Coordinates of C-alpha atoms in Angstrom, one line a residue:
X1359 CA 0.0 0.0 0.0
X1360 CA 1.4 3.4 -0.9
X1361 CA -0.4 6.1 0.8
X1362 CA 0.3 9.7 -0.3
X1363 CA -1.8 11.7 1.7
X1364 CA -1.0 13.0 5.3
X1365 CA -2.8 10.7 8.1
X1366 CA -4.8 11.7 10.8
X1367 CA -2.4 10.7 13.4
X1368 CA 0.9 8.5 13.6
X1369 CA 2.4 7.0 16.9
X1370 CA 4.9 4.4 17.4
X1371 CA 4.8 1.3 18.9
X1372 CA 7.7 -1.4 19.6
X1373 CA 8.4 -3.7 16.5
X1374 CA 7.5 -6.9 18.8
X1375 CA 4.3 -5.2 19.1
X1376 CA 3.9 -5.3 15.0
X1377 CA 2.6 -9.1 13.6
X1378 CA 5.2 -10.9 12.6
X1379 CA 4.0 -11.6 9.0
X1380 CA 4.0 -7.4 8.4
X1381 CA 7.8 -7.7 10.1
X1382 CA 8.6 -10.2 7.4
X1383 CA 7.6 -7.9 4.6
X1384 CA 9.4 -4.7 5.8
X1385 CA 12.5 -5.7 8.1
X1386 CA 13.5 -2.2 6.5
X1387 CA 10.4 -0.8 8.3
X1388 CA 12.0 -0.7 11.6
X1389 CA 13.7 2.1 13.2
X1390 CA 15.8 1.8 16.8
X1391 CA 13.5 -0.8 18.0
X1392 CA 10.2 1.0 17.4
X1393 CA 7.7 0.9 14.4
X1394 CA 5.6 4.2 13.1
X1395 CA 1.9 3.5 12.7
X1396 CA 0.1 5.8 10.5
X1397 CA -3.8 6.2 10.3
X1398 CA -5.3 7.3 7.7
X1399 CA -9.2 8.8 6.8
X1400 CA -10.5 7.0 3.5
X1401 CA -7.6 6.6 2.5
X1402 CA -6.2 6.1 -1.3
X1403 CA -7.2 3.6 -3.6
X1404 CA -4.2 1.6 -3.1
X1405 CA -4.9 1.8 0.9
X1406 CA -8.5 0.6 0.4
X1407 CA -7.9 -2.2 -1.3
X1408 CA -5.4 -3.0 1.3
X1409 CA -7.9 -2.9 3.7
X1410 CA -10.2 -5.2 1.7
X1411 CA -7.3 -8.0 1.6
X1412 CA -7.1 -7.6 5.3
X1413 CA -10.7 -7.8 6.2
X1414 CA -10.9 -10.9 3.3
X1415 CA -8.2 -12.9 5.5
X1416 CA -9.3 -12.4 9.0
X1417 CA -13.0 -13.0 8.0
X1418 CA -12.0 -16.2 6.2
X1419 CA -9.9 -16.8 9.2
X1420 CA -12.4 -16.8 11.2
X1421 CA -14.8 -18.6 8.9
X1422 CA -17.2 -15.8 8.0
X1423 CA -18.3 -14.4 4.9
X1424 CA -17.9 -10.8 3.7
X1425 CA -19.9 -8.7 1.7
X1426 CA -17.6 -7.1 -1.0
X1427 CA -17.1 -3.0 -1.6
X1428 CA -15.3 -0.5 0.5
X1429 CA -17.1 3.0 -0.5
X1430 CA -20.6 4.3 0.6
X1431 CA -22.1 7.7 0.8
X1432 CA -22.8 7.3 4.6
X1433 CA -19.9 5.2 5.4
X1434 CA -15.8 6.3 6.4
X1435 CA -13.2 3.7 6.3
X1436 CA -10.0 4.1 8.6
X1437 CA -6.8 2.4 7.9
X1438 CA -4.2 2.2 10.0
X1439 CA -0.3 0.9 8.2
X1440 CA 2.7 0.3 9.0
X1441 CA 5.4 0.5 6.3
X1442 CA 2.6 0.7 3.6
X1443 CA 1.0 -2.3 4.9
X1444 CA -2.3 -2.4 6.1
X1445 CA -2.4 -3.8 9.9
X1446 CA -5.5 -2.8 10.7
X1447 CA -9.1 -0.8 9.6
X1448 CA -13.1 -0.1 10.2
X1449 CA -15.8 1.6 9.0
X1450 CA -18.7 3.6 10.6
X1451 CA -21.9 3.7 9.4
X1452 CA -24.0 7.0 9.9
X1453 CA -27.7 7.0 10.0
X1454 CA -28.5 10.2 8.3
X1455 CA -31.4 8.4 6.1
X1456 CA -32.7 5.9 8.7
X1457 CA -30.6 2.6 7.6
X1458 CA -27.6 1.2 8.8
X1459 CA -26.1 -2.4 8.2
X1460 CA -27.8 -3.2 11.6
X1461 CA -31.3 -2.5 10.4
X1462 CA -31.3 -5.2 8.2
X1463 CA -31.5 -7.8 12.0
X1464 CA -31.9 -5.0 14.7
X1465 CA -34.6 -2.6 13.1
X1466 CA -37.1 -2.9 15.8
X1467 CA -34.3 -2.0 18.5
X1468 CA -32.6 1.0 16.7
X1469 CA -36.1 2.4 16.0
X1470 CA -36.5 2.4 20.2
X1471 CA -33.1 4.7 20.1
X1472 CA -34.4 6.9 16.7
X1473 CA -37.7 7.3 19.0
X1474 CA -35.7 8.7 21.8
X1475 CA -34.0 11.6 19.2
X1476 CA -30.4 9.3 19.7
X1477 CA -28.2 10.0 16.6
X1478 CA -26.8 6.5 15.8
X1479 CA -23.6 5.3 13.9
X1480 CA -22.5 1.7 13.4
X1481 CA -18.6 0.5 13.8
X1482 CA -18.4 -2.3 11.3
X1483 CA -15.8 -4.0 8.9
X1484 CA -13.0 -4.0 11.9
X1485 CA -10.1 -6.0 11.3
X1486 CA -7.1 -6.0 13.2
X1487 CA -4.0 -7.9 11.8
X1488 CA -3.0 -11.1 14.1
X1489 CA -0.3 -9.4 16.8
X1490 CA -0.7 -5.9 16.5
X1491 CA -0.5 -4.0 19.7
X1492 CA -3.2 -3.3 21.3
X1493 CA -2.7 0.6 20.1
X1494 CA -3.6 -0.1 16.7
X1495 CA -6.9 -1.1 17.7
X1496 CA -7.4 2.0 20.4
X1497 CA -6.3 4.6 17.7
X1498 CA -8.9 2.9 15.1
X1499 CA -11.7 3.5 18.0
X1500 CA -10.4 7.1 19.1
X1501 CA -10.8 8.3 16.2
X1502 CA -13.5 7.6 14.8
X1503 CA -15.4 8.3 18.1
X1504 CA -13.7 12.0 17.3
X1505 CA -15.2 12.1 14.1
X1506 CA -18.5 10.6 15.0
X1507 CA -19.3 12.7 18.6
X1508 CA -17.1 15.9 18.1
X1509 CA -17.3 16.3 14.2
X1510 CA -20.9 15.1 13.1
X1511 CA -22.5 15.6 16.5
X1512 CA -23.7 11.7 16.7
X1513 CA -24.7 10.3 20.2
X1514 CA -24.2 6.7 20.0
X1515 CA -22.7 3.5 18.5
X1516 CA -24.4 0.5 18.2
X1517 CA -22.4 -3.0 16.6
X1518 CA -23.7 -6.2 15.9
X1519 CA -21.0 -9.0 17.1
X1520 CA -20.4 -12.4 17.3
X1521 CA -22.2 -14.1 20.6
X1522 CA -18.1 -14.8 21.5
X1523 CA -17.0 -11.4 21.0
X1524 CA -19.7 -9.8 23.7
X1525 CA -17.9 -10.0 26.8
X1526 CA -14.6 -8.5 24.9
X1527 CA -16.5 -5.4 23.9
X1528 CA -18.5 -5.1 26.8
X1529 CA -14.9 -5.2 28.9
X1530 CA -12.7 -3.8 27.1
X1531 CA -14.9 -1.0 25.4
X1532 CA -18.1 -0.7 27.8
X1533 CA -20.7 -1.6 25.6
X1534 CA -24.0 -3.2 26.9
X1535 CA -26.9 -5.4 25.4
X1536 CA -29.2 -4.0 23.3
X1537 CA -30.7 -6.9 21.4
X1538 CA -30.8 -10.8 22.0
X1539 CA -29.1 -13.0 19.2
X1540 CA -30.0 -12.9 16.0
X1541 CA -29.1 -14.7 12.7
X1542 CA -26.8 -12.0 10.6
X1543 CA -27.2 -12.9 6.9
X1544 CA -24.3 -10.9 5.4
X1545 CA -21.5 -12.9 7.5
X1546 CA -23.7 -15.7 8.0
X1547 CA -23.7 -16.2 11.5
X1548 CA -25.5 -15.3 14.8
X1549 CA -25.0 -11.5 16.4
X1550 CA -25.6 -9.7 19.5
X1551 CA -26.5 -6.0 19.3
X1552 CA -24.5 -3.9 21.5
X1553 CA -24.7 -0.2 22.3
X1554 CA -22.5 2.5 23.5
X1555 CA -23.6 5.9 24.2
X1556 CA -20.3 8.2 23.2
X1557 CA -20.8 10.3 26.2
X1558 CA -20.0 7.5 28.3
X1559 CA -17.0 6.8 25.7
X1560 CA -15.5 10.2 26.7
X1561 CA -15.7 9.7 29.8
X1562 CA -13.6 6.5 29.8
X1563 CA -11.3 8.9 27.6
X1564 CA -10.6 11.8 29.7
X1565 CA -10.5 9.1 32.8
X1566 CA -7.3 6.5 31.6
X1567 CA -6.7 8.0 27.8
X1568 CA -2.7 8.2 27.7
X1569 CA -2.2 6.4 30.7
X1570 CA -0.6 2.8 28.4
X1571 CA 1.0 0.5 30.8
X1572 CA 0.5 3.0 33.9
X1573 CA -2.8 2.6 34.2
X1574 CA -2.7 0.5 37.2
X1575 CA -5.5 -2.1 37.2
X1576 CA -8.2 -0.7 34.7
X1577 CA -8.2 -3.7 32.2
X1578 CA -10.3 -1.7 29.8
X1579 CA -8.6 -0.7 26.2
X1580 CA -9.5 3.3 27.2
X1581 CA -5.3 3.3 28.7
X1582 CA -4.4 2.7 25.1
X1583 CA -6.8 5.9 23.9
X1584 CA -4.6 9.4 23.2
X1585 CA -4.7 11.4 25.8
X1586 CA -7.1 13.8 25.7
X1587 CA -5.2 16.6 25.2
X1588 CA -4.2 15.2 21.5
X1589 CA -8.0 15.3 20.4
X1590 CA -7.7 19.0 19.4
X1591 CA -4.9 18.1 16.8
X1592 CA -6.7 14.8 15.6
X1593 CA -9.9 16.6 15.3
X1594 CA -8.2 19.4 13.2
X1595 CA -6.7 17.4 10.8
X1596 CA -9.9 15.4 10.6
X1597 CA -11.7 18.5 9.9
X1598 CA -8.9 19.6 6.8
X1599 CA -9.3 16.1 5.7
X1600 CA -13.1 16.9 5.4
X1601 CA -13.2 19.5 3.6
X1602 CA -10.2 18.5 1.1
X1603 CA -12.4 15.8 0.7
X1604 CA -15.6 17.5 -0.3
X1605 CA -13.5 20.2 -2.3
X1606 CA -11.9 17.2 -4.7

């Protein structure tokens, strides 16, 4: 992947931390022990389809199916590479004409938050490469939390998951039940519907974000999180990225 455009943010992490199969690739890639991680806001065609050969091989991995197509109207993608190699990415669904990905099983539960004037988004497509520190995941979350709650003003996120994935988000993330399992068609197998009001995200944020291995016994990811005094710079590069965006 050769990514041209400036990312949102970049931190680095030990190369241990980086899988193995991305150290392979790039020995070159490493610098003094530590390894740059970039992230990136839709990022170039090349980066895309990176992404979509990540999400292919841990969904197959994992034995589900996957929908193919990277690019919707209502729909950001965030990569995060290392090197030019994609190690991680999302997407985020926005519901700004009543539909997300979750509708399609959920419907009857998201129309209970629409009800209530809630403004819902939808993490989805989340694929973290096999080894990556647990940083590469945070940053992914952060950020699109920024964009989602301080950008566009959204109140909640709501993600269907795997019946064995529940207690890792509700730990590691805080999210709570919102719906019983369901049969998801698109990766054809059962989901959970889990929601996660963003206020209570930035909390957990301005609580342990920075904090890494000090953060004493919290267990949650929220450590891992930028400290909140880097949001100002993520959400202005963000916001440039925007309207770049819109101008092109």
């Amino acid at each position: 992947m050769r990514v041209e455009e400036q990312p949102i943010v970049s931190f680095q992490v030990p190369a241990s931390a980086v899988g193995a199969s991305q150290l392979e690739c790039r020995q070159d890639a490493r610098t003094a022990g530590l390894q740059q991680v970039n992230v990136h806001i839709d990022a170039s065609a090349d980066g895309l389809a990176a992404a979509g050969s990540l999400l292919r091989r841990m969904y197959a991995w994992r034995g589900y199916a996957l929908a193919d197509g990277m690019g919707h109207a209502n729909r950001i993608t965030l990569v995060a590479e290392t090197g030019g190699l994609a190690i991680g990415t999302m997407s985020l669904w926005f519901d700004r004409q009543g539909a997300l990905p979750a509708d399609e099983e959920f419907g009857d539960r998201l129309d209970l938050l629409r009800a209530q004037g809630r403004r819902l988004c939808e993490p989805s497509r989340l694929a973290i490469d096999k080894g990556m520190s647990k940083r590469v995941f945070a940053a992914l979350i952060h950020v699109s939390y920024i964009y989602a709650h301080h950008i566009q003003g959204f109140s909640d996120y709501v993600i269907e998951v795997n019946p064995r994935h529940v207690t890792f988000y509700k730990r590691m993330l805080g999210f709570a039940d919102f719906g019983g399992e369901r049969a998801c068609a698109r990766v054809g197998a059962p989901a959970v519907l889990l929601r996660l009001p963003l206020e209570q995200m930035g909390a957990q944020i301005r609580q342990w974000g920075g904090l890494m291995e000090q953060h004493g016994g919290e267990r949650s990811f929220y450590p891992y999180f930028f400290a909140l005094r880097e949001e100002a710079g993520i959400t202005a590069r963000l916001v440039a990225s925007c309207v770049q965006r819109s101008a092109a």
